[in-house]
């Protein structure tokens, strides 16, 4: 199975950025752990602070990868263009968030992406990504 994790804007600062909300662990060390845990799956990783780069990546892998785990950061709440990219491709996309966006400011309650993703996982800290991969494994077994 080939899976891609995409992290959007400001998620390159995980570990340093607002640790009270996002935790104090950097993503790279978590990714190493994920790859060890799912050692029979190829997990690629892409992070960008740019909307167009995220869209290009979805187009690039969206007809060949078995799944995408996407944390689009704040673009979740603003980007019709990323929603259209998800709709345009064949690969199933799982929307994930580290924090429980529904417990936070009202502007984080709406997602342009949820309706075009297979499902949404939020509020489990970095474990949201593991749950995202588990859900892709579940879909692939069907
Ligand atoms: C986030 C939640 C978003 O509202 C926020 O803009 C982020 C991170 C999360 O993982 O909890 O950048 O997607």
Coordinates of N, CA and C and ligand atoms in Angstrom, one line a residue:
X1 N 0.8 -1.2 0.0 CA 0.0 0.0 0.0 C 0.9 1.3 0.0
X2 N 0.5 2.2 -0.8 CA 1.2 3.5 -0.9 C 0.3 4.6 -0.3
X3 N 0.8 5.2 0.7 CA 0.0 6.3 1.4 C 0.8 7.5 1.5
X4 N 0.2 8.7 1.3 CA 0.9 9.9 1.4 C 0.2 10.8 2.6
X5 N 1.1 11.3 3.4 CA 0.6 12.2 4.5 C 0.9 13.6 3.9
X6 N -0.1 14.5 3.9 CA 0.2 15.9 3.5 C -0.1 16.8 4.7
X7 N 0.8 17.6 5.1 CA 0.7 18.6 6.1 C 0.7 20.0 5.5
X8 N -0.3 20.8 5.8 CA -0.4 22.1 5.2 C 0.3 23.2 6.1
X9 N -0.1 24.4 5.9 CA 0.6 25.5 6.5 C 0.8 25.5 8.0
X10 N 2.0 25.9 8.4 CA 2.4 26.0 9.8 C 2.7 24.7 10.5
X11 N 2.4 23.6 9.8 CA 2.6 22.3 10.5 C 4.0 21.9 10.4
X12 N 4.9 22.6 9.6 CA 6.3 22.4 9.7 C 6.8 22.8 11.1
X13 N 6.0 23.6 11.8 CA 6.5 24.1 13.1 C 6.0 23.3 14.3
X14 N 5.5 22.1 14.0 CA 5.0 21.2 15.1 C 6.1 20.9 16.1
X15 N 5.8 21.0 17.3 CA 6.8 20.8 18.4 C 7.2 22.2 19.0
X16 N 7.1 23.2 18.2 CA 7.5 24.6 18.6 C 6.2 25.5 18.7
X17 N 5.3 25.2 17.7 CA 4.2 26.0 17.5 C 3.1 25.7 18.6
X18 N 2.7 26.7 19.3 CA 1.6 26.5 20.3 C 1.5 25.1 20.9
X19 N 2.6 24.7 21.7 CA 2.6 23.4 22.2 C 1.4 23.0 23.1
X20 N 0.8 24.0 23.7 CA -0.4 23.7 24.5 C -1.5 23.1 23.7
X21 N -1.6 23.4 22.4 CA -2.6 22.9 21.5 C -2.1 21.7 20.6
X22 N -0.9 21.9 20.1 CA -0.4 20.9 19.1 C 0.6 19.9 19.7
X23 N 1.0 20.1 21.0 CA 2.0 19.2 21.6 C 3.4 19.7 21.3
X24 N 4.4 19.0 22.0 CA 5.7 19.4 21.9 C 6.6 18.5 21.1
X25 N 6.0 17.6 20.3 CA 6.8 16.7 19.5 C 6.8 17.1 18.0
X26 N 8.0 17.1 17.4 CA 8.1 17.4 16.0 C 7.6 16.3 15.2
X27 N 7.2 16.6 13.9 CA 6.5 15.6 13.1 C 7.5 14.5 12.6
X28 N 8.7 14.9 12.4 CA 9.7 13.9 11.8 C 9.9 12.7 12.7
X29 N 10.0 12.9 14.0 CA 10.2 11.8 14.9 C 8.9 10.9 15.0
X30 N 7.8 11.6 14.9 CA 6.5 10.9 14.9 C 6.4 10.0 13.7
X31 N 6.8 10.6 12.5 CA 6.8 9.9 11.3 C 7.6 8.6 11.3
X32 N 8.8 8.7 11.9 CA 9.7 7.6 12.0 C 8.9 6.5 12.8
X33 N 8.3 6.8 13.8 CA 7.5 5.8 14.6 C 6.4 5.2 13.8
X34 N 5.7 6.1 13.0 CA 4.6 5.6 12.2 C 5.1 4.6 11.2
X35 N 6.2 4.9 10.5 CA 6.8 4.0 9.5 C 7.2 2.7 10.1
X36 N 7.7 2.7 11.4 CA 8.1 1.5 12.0 C 6.8 0.6 12.3
X37 N 5.8 1.3 12.8 CA 4.5 0.6 13.1 C 3.9 0.0 11.9
X38 N 3.8 0.7 10.8 CA 3.2 0.2 9.6 C 4.3 -0.1 8.6
X39 N 5.2 -1.1 9.0 CA 6.3 -1.3 8.1 C 6.1 -2.0 6.8
X40 N 4.8 -2.5 6.6 CA 4.4 -3.1 5.3 C 3.8 -2.0 4.4
X41 N 3.7 -0.8 4.9 CA 3.1 0.2 4.0 C 4.2 1.3 3.7
X42 N 4.1 1.8 2.5 CA 5.0 2.9 2.1 C 4.3 4.2 2.4
X43 N 4.9 4.9 3.4 CA 4.3 6.2 3.8 C 5.2 7.3 3.4
X44 N 4.7 8.1 2.3 CA 5.4 9.3 1.9 C 4.9 10.5 2.7
X45 N 5.7 11.5 2.7 CA 5.4 12.7 3.5 C 5.6 13.9 2.7
X46 N 4.7 14.9 2.7 CA 4.8 16.2 2.0 C 4.3 17.3 2.9
X47 N 5.0 18.3 3.1 CA 4.5 19.5 3.8 C 4.7 20.7 3.0
X48 N 3.7 21.6 2.9 CA 3.9 22.9 2.3 C 3.0 23.9 2.9
X49 N 3.6 25.1 2.9 CA 2.8 26.3 3.4 C 2.0 27.0 2.3
X50 N 2.0 26.4 1.1 CA 1.5 27.0 -0.1 C 0.3 26.2 -0.6
X51 N -0.8 26.9 -0.8 CA -2.0 26.2 -1.3 C -1.8 25.5 -2.6
X52 N -1.2 26.2 -3.6 CA -1.0 25.6 -4.9 C -0.2 24.4 -4.9
X53 N 0.9 24.4 -4.0 CA 1.8 23.2 -3.9 C 1.0 22.0 -3.4
X54 N 0.1 22.3 -2.5 CA -0.7 21.1 -1.9 C -1.6 20.6 -3.0
X55 N -2.2 21.5 -3.8 CA -3.1 21.1 -4.9 C -2.3 20.3 -5.9
X56 N -1.1 20.8 -6.3 CA -0.2 20.0 -7.2 C 0.1 18.6 -6.7
X57 N 0.3 18.5 -5.4 CA 0.7 17.2 -4.9 C -0.5 16.3 -4.9
X58 N -1.7 16.8 -4.6 CA -2.9 16.0 -4.7 C -3.1 15.4 -6.1
X59 N -2.9 16.3 -7.1 CA -3.0 15.9 -8.5 C -1.9 14.8 -8.9
X60 N -0.7 15.1 -8.4 CA 0.4 14.2 -8.7 C 0.2 12.7 -8.2
X61 N -0.3 12.6 -7.0 CA -0.4 11.2 -6.4 C -1.9 10.7 -6.5
X62 N -2.8 11.6 -6.8 CA -4.2 11.3 -6.6 C -4.8 10.3 -7.6
X63 N -4.0 9.8 -8.5 CA -4.5 8.7 -9.4 C -3.7 7.4 -9.2
X64 N -2.7 7.4 -8.3 CA -1.9 6.3 -8.2 C -1.8 5.8 -6.7
X65 N -1.8 6.7 -5.8 CA -1.6 6.3 -4.4 C -2.9 5.6 -3.9
X66 N -2.8 4.8 -2.8 CA -3.9 4.1 -2.2 C -4.7 5.0 -1.3
X67 N -4.0 6.0 -0.8 CA -4.7 6.9 0.1 C -3.9 8.1 0.5
X68 N -4.6 9.2 0.9 CA -4.0 10.4 1.4 C -4.5 10.7 2.7
X69 N -3.6 11.0 3.7 CA -4.0 11.5 5.0 C -3.7 13.0 4.9
X70 N -4.7 13.9 5.0 CA -4.5 15.3 4.8 C -4.8 16.1 6.0
X71 N -3.8 16.9 6.5 CA -4.1 17.9 7.5 C -3.8 19.2 6.7
X72 N -4.8 19.9 6.3 CA -4.6 21.1 5.5 C -4.5 22.3 6.3
X73 N -4.4 22.2 7.6 CA -4.2 23.3 8.5 C -5.3 24.3 8.3
X74 N -5.0 25.6 8.3 CA -6.0 26.6 8.2 C -6.7 26.6 6.8
X75 N -6.1 26.0 5.8 CA -6.7 25.9 4.5 C -8.0 25.1 4.5
X76 N -8.1 24.2 5.5 CA -9.3 23.4 5.8 C -10.5 24.4 5.8
X77 N -10.4 25.5 6.4 CA -11.5 26.4 6.7 C -11.7 27.4 5.6
X78 N -10.8 27.4 4.6 CA -10.9 28.5 3.6 C -10.8 28.0 2.1
X79 N -10.3 26.8 1.9 CA -9.9 26.5 0.5 C -10.9 25.6 -0.3
X80 N -11.7 26.3 -1.1 CA -12.5 25.6 -2.1 C -11.6 24.9 -3.1
X81 N -10.5 25.5 -3.4 CA -9.6 25.0 -4.4 C -9.0 23.6 -4.0
X82 N -8.7 23.4 -2.7 CA -8.2 22.1 -2.3 C -9.4 21.1 -2.3
X83 N -10.6 21.6 -1.9 CA -11.7 20.7 -2.0 C -12.0 20.2 -3.4
X84 N -11.8 21.1 -4.4 CA -12.0 20.7 -5.8 C -10.9 19.7 -6.2
X85 N -9.7 19.9 -5.7 CA -8.6 19.0 -6.1 C -9.0 17.6 -5.5
X86 N -9.5 17.5 -4.3 CA -9.8 16.2 -3.7 C -10.9 15.6 -4.6
X87 N -11.9 16.4 -5.0 CA -13.0 15.8 -5.8 C -12.5 15.4 -7.1
X88 N -11.4 16.0 -7.7 CA -11.0 15.7 -9.0 C -10.2 14.4 -9.1
X89 N -9.6 13.9 -8.0 CA -8.8 12.7 -8.1 C -9.5 11.5 -7.6
X90 N -8.9 10.3 -7.8 CA -9.5 9.0 -7.5 C -9.1 8.5 -6.1
X91 N -7.9 8.9 -5.6 CA -7.4 8.4 -4.3 C -8.3 8.9 -3.2
X92 N -8.7 8.0 -2.3 CA -9.4 8.5 -1.1 C -8.6 9.3 -0.2
X93 N -9.2 10.4 0.3 CA -8.6 11.3 1.2 C -9.3 11.3 2.6
X94 N -8.4 11.2 3.6 CA -8.9 11.3 5.0 C -8.5 12.7 5.6
X95 N -9.4 13.4 6.1 CA -9.1 14.7 6.7 C -8.7 14.5 8.1
X96 N -7.6 15.0 8.5 CA -7.2 14.9 9.9 C -6.8 16.2 10.5
X97 N -7.1 16.3 11.9 CA -6.6 17.5 12.6 C -6.1 17.0 14.0
X98 N -5.0 17.6 14.4 CA -4.4 17.3 15.7 C -5.3 17.7 16.8
X99 N -5.8 18.9 16.7 CA -6.7 19.4 17.8 C -8.1 19.1 17.5
X100 N -9.0 19.2 18.5 CA -10.4 19.1 18.2 C -10.9 20.4 17.8
X101 N -11.0 20.6 16.5 CA -11.4 21.9 16.0 C -12.8 22.4 16.5
X102 N -13.6 21.4 16.8 CA -15.0 21.8 17.3 C -15.0 22.4 18.7
X103 N -13.9 22.2 19.4 CA -13.8 22.8 20.8 C -13.2 24.1 20.7
X104 N -12.8 24.6 19.5 CA -12.0 25.8 19.4 C -12.9 26.9 18.8
X105 N -12.3 28.0 18.2 CA -13.0 29.1 17.7 C -14.0 28.7 16.7
X106 N -15.1 29.4 16.6 CA -16.2 29.1 15.6 C -15.7 29.0 14.2
X107 N -14.7 29.8 13.8 CA -14.2 29.8 12.4 C -13.5 28.5 12.0
X108 N -13.2 27.7 13.1 CA -12.6 26.4 12.8 C -13.6 25.3 12.7
X109 N -14.9 25.6 12.9 CA -15.9 24.5 12.9 C -16.3 24.1 11.5
X110 N -16.1 25.1 10.6 CA -16.5 24.7 9.2 C -15.3 24.3 8.4
X111 N -15.5 23.1 7.7 CA -14.4 22.7 6.8 C -14.9 22.6 5.4
X112 N -14.2 23.1 4.4 CA -14.5 23.0 3.0 C -14.2 21.6 2.5
X113 N -13.4 20.9 3.3 CA -12.9 19.6 2.8 C -13.7 18.4 3.3
X114 N -14.4 18.5 4.4 CA -15.0 17.3 5.0 C -16.0 16.6 4.0
X115 N -16.7 17.4 3.3 CA -17.8 16.8 2.4 C -17.2 16.0 1.2
X116 N -15.9 16.3 0.9 CA -15.3 15.6 -0.2 C -14.3 14.6 0.2
X117 N -14.1 14.5 1.5 CA -13.2 13.4 2.1 C -14.0 12.2 2.5
X118 N -13.3 11.1 2.6 CA -14.0 9.9 3.0 C -14.5 10.1 4.5
X119 N -13.7 10.7 5.3 CA -14.1 10.9 6.7 C -13.1 11.9 7.4
X120 N -13.5 12.2 8.6 CA -12.7 13.2 9.3 C -12.3 12.6 10.7
X121 N -11.0 12.8 11.0 CA -10.5 12.4 12.4 C -9.9 13.7 13.0
X122 N -10.3 14.0 14.2 CA -9.8 15.2 14.8 C -9.7 15.1 16.3
X123 N -8.7 15.7 16.9 CA -8.7 15.8 18.4 C -7.9 14.8 19.1
X124 N -7.2 13.9 18.4 CA -6.4 12.9 19.1 C -4.9 13.2 19.1
X125 N -4.6 14.4 18.9 CA -3.2 14.8 18.9 C -2.5 14.2 17.7
X126 N -1.2 13.9 17.7 CA -0.6 13.3 16.6 C -1.2 11.9 16.2
X127 N -1.8 11.3 17.2 CA -2.4 9.9 16.9 C -3.5 10.0 15.9
X128 N -4.0 11.2 15.6 CA -5.0 11.4 14.5 C -4.4 10.9 13.2
X129 N -3.1 11.0 12.9 CA -2.5 10.5 11.7 C -2.5 9.0 11.6
X130 N -2.2 8.4 12.8 CA -2.2 6.9 12.8 C -3.6 6.4 12.5
X131 N -4.6 7.1 13.2 CA -6.0 6.7 12.9 C -6.4 6.9 11.5
X132 N -5.8 7.9 10.9 CA -6.1 8.1 9.4 C -5.5 7.0 8.6
X133 N -4.3 6.5 8.9 CA -3.8 5.4 8.2 C -4.6 4.1 8.4
X134 N -4.9 3.9 9.7 CA -5.8 2.7 10.0 C -7.1 2.7 9.1
X135 N -7.6 3.9 9.0 CA -8.9 4.0 8.2 C -8.7 3.7 6.7
X136 N -7.5 4.1 6.2 CA -7.2 3.8 4.8 C -7.0 2.3 4.6
X137 N -6.3 1.7 5.6 CA -6.1 0.2 5.6 C -7.5 -0.5 5.5
X138 N -8.4 0.0 6.3 CA -9.8 -0.5 6.4 C -10.5 -0.4 5.0
X139 N -10.4 0.8 4.4 CA -11.0 1.0 3.1 C -10.4 0.0 2.0
X140 N -9.0 -0.1 2.1 CA -8.4 -1.0 1.1 C -8.7 -2.5 1.2
X141 N -9.1 -2.9 2.4 CA -9.5 -4.3 2.6 C -10.8 -4.6 2.0
X142 N -11.7 -3.6 1.8 CA -13.0 -3.8 1.4 C -13.1 -4.3 0.0
Ligands
LIG1 C1 -5.3 22.0 12.6 C2 -6.5 22.9 13.0 C3 -6.6 24.1 12.1 O1 -7.7 24.9 12.5 C4 -5.4 25.0 12.2 O2 -5.5 26.1 11.4 C5 -4.1 24.2 12.0 C6 -4.0 22.9 12.6 C7 -5.0 20.8 13.5 O3 -4.3 19.9 13.1 O4 -5.6 20.8 14.6 O5 -3.2 24.7 11.4 O6 -5.5 21.5 11.3

